[in-house]
mmCIF file of C-alpha atoms in Angstrom:
data_model
loop_
_atom_site.group_PDB
_atom_site.id
_atom_site.type_symbol
_atom_site.label_atom_id
_atom_site.label_comp_id
_atom_site.label_asym_id
_atom_site.label_seq_id
_atom_site.Cartn_x
_atom_site.Cartn_y
_atom_site.Cartn_z
ATOM 1 C CA ASP A 1273 -22.945 -27.730 -17.361
ATOM 2 C CA CYS A 1274 -20.948 -27.000 -14.172
ATOM 3 C CA THR A 1275 -20.710 -23.334 -15.118
ATOM 4 C CA ASP A 1276 -24.485 -23.090 -14.551
ATOM 5 C CA ASP A 1277 -23.765 -23.392 -10.821
ATOM 6 C CA VAL A 1278 -24.858 -19.972 -9.541
ATOM 7 C CA ASP A 1279 -22.988 -20.304 -6.233
ATOM 8 C CA ALA A 1280 -19.798 -21.225 -8.061
ATOM 9 C CA ARG A 1281 -20.105 -18.242 -10.368
ATOM 10 C CA PHE A 1282 -20.667 -15.978 -7.369
ATOM 11 C CA LEU A 1283 -17.549 -17.286 -5.617
ATOM 12 C CA PHE A 1284 -15.586 -16.861 -8.840
ATOM 13 C CA ALA A 1285 -16.667 -13.207 -8.953
ATOM 14 C CA VAL A 1286 -15.789 -12.731 -5.269
ATOM 15 C CA ASN A 1287 -12.327 -14.182 -5.904
ATOM 16 C CA ALA A 1288 -11.726 -11.840 -8.857
ATOM 17 C CA ALA A 1289 -13.062 -8.850 -6.913
ATOM 18 C CA TYR A 1290 -10.467 -9.443 -4.174
ATOM 19 C CA TRP A 1291 -7.635 -8.488 -6.517
ATOM 20 C CA TRP A 1292 -9.383 -5.330 -7.696
ATOM 21 C CA TRP A 1293 -9.991 -4.339 -4.077
ATOM 22 C CA LEU A 1294 -6.414 -5.095 -3.001
ATOM 23 C CA ASP A 1295 -5.003 -3.141 -5.944
ATOM 24 C CA ASP A 1296 -7.176 -0.138 -5.032
ATOM 25 C CA LYS A 1297 -6.130 -0.363 -1.382
ATOM 26 C CA ILE A 1298 -2.450 -0.317 -2.341
ATOM 27 C CA ASP A 1299 -2.894 2.584 -4.776
ATOM 28 C CA GLU A 1300 -4.970 4.628 -2.325
ATOM 29 C CA HIS A 1301 -2.258 4.512 0.344
ATOM 30 C CA ILE A 1302 0.870 4.366 -1.820
ATOM 31 C CA ALA A 1303 2.024 7.770 -0.511
ATOM 32 C CA ASP A 1304 1.801 6.642 3.128
ATOM 33 C CA PRO A 1305 5.066 6.003 4.994
ATOM 34 C CA SER A 1306 4.377 2.264 5.160
ATOM 35 C CA SER A 1307 2.085 -0.265 3.572
ATOM 36 C CA ARG A 1308 -1.520 -0.615 4.764
ATOM 37 C CA VAL A 1309 -1.484 -4.287 3.761
ATOM 38 C CA ALA A 1310 -0.564 -6.810 6.467
ATOM 39 C CA TRP A 1311 1.890 -8.628 4.221
ATOM 40 C CA ASP A 1312 3.776 -10.606 6.879
ATOM 41 C CA ALA A 1313 0.554 -11.712 8.568
ATOM 42 C CA LEU A 1314 -0.800 -12.712 5.141
ATOM 43 C CA ASP A 1315 2.235 -14.921 4.552
ATOM 44 C CA GLN A 1316 1.791 -16.546 7.947
ATOM 45 C CA ALA A 1317 -1.919 -17.142 7.385
ATOM 46 C CA LEU A 1318 -1.194 -18.812 4.049
ATOM 47 C CA ASP A 1319 1.487 -20.961 5.698
ATOM 48 C CA GLU A 1320 -1.307 -22.198 7.965
ATOM 49 C CA GLU A 1321 -3.673 -22.623 4.978
ATOM 50 C CA LEU A 1322 -5.817 -19.741 6.290
ATOM 51 C CA ARG A 1323 -7.075 -21.798 9.235
ATOM 52 C CA SER A 1324 -8.713 -19.743 12.016
ATOM 53 C CA ALA A 1325 -8.164 -16.543 10.034
ATOM 54 C CA THR A 1326 -11.770 -15.685 9.124
ATOM 55 C CA THR A 1327 -11.993 -13.202 12.021
ATOM 56 C CA HIS A 1328 -8.576 -11.636 11.502
ATOM 57 C CA ALA A 1329 -8.499 -7.871 11.996
ATOM 58 C CA ALA A 1330 -6.874 -7.327 8.602
ATOM 59 C CA PRO A 1331 -9.642 -7.482 5.973
ATOM 60 C CA GLU A 1332 -7.256 -8.770 3.288
ATOM 61 C CA ILE A 1333 -6.678 -11.853 5.457
ATOM 62 C CA ALA A 1334 -10.241 -12.413 6.688
ATOM 63 C CA TYR A 1335 -11.566 -12.040 3.124
ATOM 64 C CA LEU A 1336 -9.201 -14.690 1.772
ATOM 65 C CA ALA A 1337 -9.835 -17.034 4.684
ATOM 66 C CA LYS A 1338 -13.600 -16.893 4.202
ATOM 67 C CA LEU A 1339 -13.196 -17.430 0.481
ATOM 68 C CA TYR A 1340 -10.913 -20.420 1.078
ATOM 69 C CA ALA A 1341 -13.416 -21.900 3.541
ATOM 70 C CA ALA A 1342 -16.198 -21.508 0.958
ATOM 71 C CA LEU A 1343 -14.079 -23.187 -1.719
ATOM 72 C CA ALA A 1344 -13.080 -26.049 0.588
ATOM 73 C CA ALA A 1345 -16.726 -26.580 1.629
ATOM 74 C CA ARG A 1346 -17.521 -27.509 -1.968
ATOM 75 C CA THR A 1347 -15.192 -30.550 -1.646
ATOM 76 C CA PRO A 1348 -13.110 -29.639 -4.696
ATOM 77 C CA ILE A 1349 -10.364 -31.752 -6.185
ATOM 78 C CA ALA A 1350 -7.545 -31.544 -3.652
ATOM 79 C CA ALA A 1351 -4.899 -30.706 -6.249
ATOM 80 C CA ASP A 1352 -6.975 -27.752 -7.486
ATOM 81 C CA LEU A 1353 -7.348 -26.336 -3.977
ATOM 82 C CA ARG A 1354 -3.594 -26.675 -3.400
ATOM 83 C CA TRP A 1355 -3.008 -24.852 -6.687
ATOM 84 C CA TRP A 1356 -5.376 -22.075 -5.595
ATOM 85 C CA LEU A 1357 -3.312 -21.605 -2.431
ATOM 86 C CA ARG A 1358 -0.028 -21.609 -4.323
ATOM 87 C CA ALA A 1359 -1.272 -19.219 -7.019
ATOM 88 C CA THR A 1360 -2.716 -16.925 -4.347
ATOM 89 C CA ARG A 1361 0.645 -16.773 -2.589
ATOM 90 C CA ASP A 1362 2.509 -16.074 -5.851
ATOM 91 C CA THR A 1363 0.026 -13.377 -6.855
ATOM 92 C CA LEU A 1364 0.280 -11.680 -3.483
ATOM 93 C CA ARG A 1365 4.063 -11.722 -3.833
ATOM 94 C CA GLY A 1366 3.724 -9.950 -7.178
ATOM 95 C CA PHE A 1367 1.475 -7.298 -5.629
ATOM 96 C CA ARG A 1368 3.855 -6.832 -2.711
ATOM 97 C CA GLU A 1369 6.906 -6.451 -4.923
ATOM 98 C CA GLY A 1370 5.059 -3.994 -7.150
ATOM 99 C CA GLU A 1371 4.043 -1.902 -4.137
ATOM 100 C CA ASP A 1372 7.608 -1.929 -2.830
ATOM 101 C CA VAL A 1373 9.055 -0.765 -6.151
ATOM 102 C CA THR A 1374 6.476 2.018 -6.419
ATOM 103 C CA ARG A 1375 6.872 3.157 -2.813
ATOM 104 C CA THR A 1376 10.687 3.161 -2.782
ATOM 105 C CA LYS A 1377 11.070 4.198 -6.451
ATOM 106 C CA ARG A 1378 14.010 1.819 -6.689
ATOM 107 C CA LEU A 1379 15.150 0.848 -10.157
ATOM 108 C CA VAL A 1380 14.692 -2.780 -11.166
ATOM 109 C CA SER A 1381 15.803 -4.767 -14.161
ATOM 110 C CA TYR A 1382 13.388 -5.506 -16.975
ATOM 111 C CA ALA A 1383 13.547 -9.248 -16.193
ATOM 112 C CA GLU A 1384 12.806 -8.686 -12.494
ATOM 113 C CA GLN A 1385 9.874 -6.395 -13.174
ATOM 114 C CA LEU A 1386 8.502 -8.677 -15.870
ATOM 115 C CA GLU A 1387 8.465 -11.637 -13.471
ATOM 116 C CA SER A 1388 6.778 -9.885 -10.567
ATOM 117 C CA SER A 1389 4.313 -7.968 -12.731
ATOM 118 C CA MET A 1390 3.352 -11.177 -14.533
ATOM 119 C CA TRP A 1391 1.919 -12.463 -11.262
ATOM 120 C CA SER A 1392 0.200 -9.213 -10.379
ATOM 121 C CA THR A 1393 -2.096 -9.633 -13.377
ATOM 122 C CA SER A 1394 -3.742 -12.311 -11.145
ATOM 123 C CA LEU A 1395 -4.719 -14.314 -14.256
ATOM 124 C CA VAL A 1396 -3.144 -17.573 -13.060
ATOM 125 C CA GLN A 1397 -4.834 -17.268 -9.666
ATOM 126 C CA VAL A 1398 -8.203 -16.584 -11.272
ATOM 127 C CA PHE A 1399 -7.757 -19.620 -13.513
ATOM 128 C CA ALA A 1400 -6.834 -21.706 -10.460
ATOM 129 C CA CYS A 1401 -10.048 -20.529 -8.806
ATOM 130 C CA ALA A 1402 -12.100 -21.533 -11.837
ATOM 131 C CA SER A 1403 -10.487 -24.969 -11.861
ATOM 132 C CA THR A 1404 -11.224 -25.357 -8.135
ATOM 133 C CA LEU A 1405 -14.857 -24.332 -8.513
ATOM 134 C CA PHE A 1406 -15.678 -26.202 -11.712
ATOM 135 C CA ARG A 1407 -13.500 -29.281 -11.082
ATOM 136 C CA TRP A 1408 -11.346 -28.920 -14.173
ATOM 137 C CA SER A 1409 -8.443 -30.824 -12.568
ATOM 138 C CA ALA A 1410 -6.039 -28.237 -13.966
ATOM 139 C CA GLY A 1411 -4.208 -28.225 -10.637
ATOM 140 C CA ASP A 1412 -3.139 -31.837 -11.086
ATOM 141 C CA ARG A 1413 0.320 -30.871 -12.232
ATOM 142 C CA ALA A 1414 3.811 -31.089 -10.839
ATOM 143 C CA PRO A 1415 5.206 -28.622 -10.113
ATOM 144 C CA LEU A 1416 2.368 -26.163 -9.577
ATOM 145 C CA ALA A 1417 3.834 -23.680 -12.038
ATOM 146 C CA PRO A 1418 2.151 -21.776 -14.861
ATOM 147 C CA THR A 1419 2.037 -23.495 -18.203
ATOM 148 C CA THR A 1420 3.652 -21.775 -21.151
ATOM 149 C CA LEU A 1421 0.243 -20.610 -22.357
ATOM 150 C CA GLU A 1422 -0.702 -19.169 -18.964
ATOM 151 C CA ARG A 1423 2.617 -17.388 -18.694
ATOM 152 C CA LEU A 1424 2.284 -15.880 -22.156
ATOM 153 C CA LEU A 1425 -1.271 -14.711 -21.395
ATOM 154 C CA CYS A 1426 -0.070 -13.044 -18.197
ATOM 155 C CA LEU A 1427 2.892 -11.373 -19.864
ATOM 156 C CA THR A 1428 0.819 -10.172 -22.813
ATOM 157 C CA SER A 1429 -1.821 -8.812 -20.449
ATOM 158 C CA ARG A 1430 0.819 -6.959 -18.443
ATOM 159 C CA LEU A 1431 2.458 -5.492 -21.529
ATOM 160 C CA GLU A 1432 -0.903 -4.344 -22.910
ATOM 161 C CA ASN A 1433 -1.803 -2.751 -19.582
ATOM 162 C CA ASP A 1434 1.516 -0.904 -19.401
ATOM 163 C CA HIS A 1435 1.225 0.142 -23.033
ATOM 164 C CA PHE A 1436 -2.164 1.708 -22.279
ATOM 165 C CA SER A 1437 -0.695 3.928 -19.542
ATOM 166 C CA ILE A 1438 2.795 4.472 -20.962
ATOM 167 C CA ASP A 1439 2.469 8.236 -21.588
ATOM 168 C CA ARG A 1440 1.176 8.992 -18.094
ATOM 169 C CA ASP A 1441 3.650 6.658 -16.382
ATOM 170 C CA LEU A 1442 6.620 8.031 -18.304
ATOM 171 C CA ALA A 1443 5.627 11.543 -17.244
ATOM 172 C CA GLU A 1444 5.207 10.469 -13.610
ATOM 173 C CA GLY A 1445 8.285 8.239 -13.604
ATOM 174 C CA CYS A 1446 6.255 5.193 -12.574
ATOM 175 C CA SER A 1447 8.936 2.576 -11.966
ATOM 176 C CA THR A 1448 6.624 -0.443 -12.304
ATOM 177 C CA ASN A 1449 5.606 0.221 -15.917
ATOM 178 C CA LEU A 1450 7.698 -2.020 -18.151
ATOM 179 C CA GLY A 1451 8.010 0.752 -20.716
ATOM 180 C CA VAL A 1452 9.484 3.002 -18.018
ATOM 181 C CA VAL A 1453 11.888 0.220 -17.015
ATOM 182 C CA VAL A 1454 13.010 -0.001 -20.642
ATOM 183 C CA ALA A 1455 13.489 3.783 -20.667
ATOM 184 C CA HIS A 1456 15.749 3.498 -17.625
ATOM 185 C CA SER A 1457 17.762 0.752 -19.307
ATOM 186 C CA PHE A 1458 17.979 2.217 -22.791
ATOM 187 C CA ALA A 1459 17.636 5.563 -24.492
ATOM 188 C CA VAL A 1460 14.110 6.946 -24.188
ATOM 189 C CA GLU A 1461 13.801 7.138 -27.962
ATOM 190 C CA ARG A 1462 13.889 3.324 -28.065
ATOM 191 C CA VAL A 1463 10.693 3.025 -26.030
ATOM 192 C CA PRO A 1464 8.384 3.573 -29.062
ATOM 193 C CA ALA A 1465 10.044 0.602 -30.781
ATOM 194 C CA PHE A 1466 9.377 -1.478 -27.678
ATOM 195 C CA ILE A 1467 5.720 -0.390 -27.674
ATOM 196 C CA ALA A 1468 5.440 -1.218 -31.379
ATOM 197 C CA LYS A 1469 6.546 -4.782 -30.619
ATOM 198 C CA VAL A 1470 3.867 -5.037 -27.926
ATOM 199 C CA GLU A 1471 1.257 -3.891 -30.441
ATOM 200 C CA MET A 1472 2.520 -6.466 -32.918
ATOM 201 C CA MET A 1473 2.136 -9.202 -30.284
ATOM 202 C CA ARG A 1474 -1.392 -8.015 -29.624
ATOM 203 C CA ASP A 1475 -2.292 -8.026 -33.308
ATOM 204 C CA MET A 1476 -0.862 -11.533 -33.766
ATOM 205 C CA ARG A 1477 -3.124 -12.782 -30.982
ATOM 206 C CA LYS A 1478 -6.286 -11.566 -32.692
#
């Protein structure tokens, strides 16, 4: 069983831990005048497939570059590694957009927030990593876009997460919580009905 590969499981955990660390870094410095994440340099490094970036001064870049080098050293299926890169870029975009909305407190549409927050769950990227490590060939697709199932899992995960923190985020005016976005778009009294639908979706999945 390929999942018995201890090194692969370790790299899978390192990949997942990156998103927890990046999320904490953003949250810790969200009140600062500007982002502490080197977003533009990250984009450039990904354009260059993270080559020569393992010693970059920004830890979010060096971390990814070392992880990519470790994945590539395992001679994975090429399509899976390409998918990992694409999913990583899309997930980072979701994190960046979420940070921007929180920092500027600008109002966004429900559709816009749903799309960006879907990616910031990082579920697709984590699945891409698993496929790369365990040679599932799930990246052999054109285009490299989430399947319907993956998209639904991401959206459900995001809605459940926002449902969990809805009371706190409504009180704080957190503009990235989808429930708060609904409250900005509709009367606040309609938010409980929205939450009830999320709970129904959760129950149907059980």
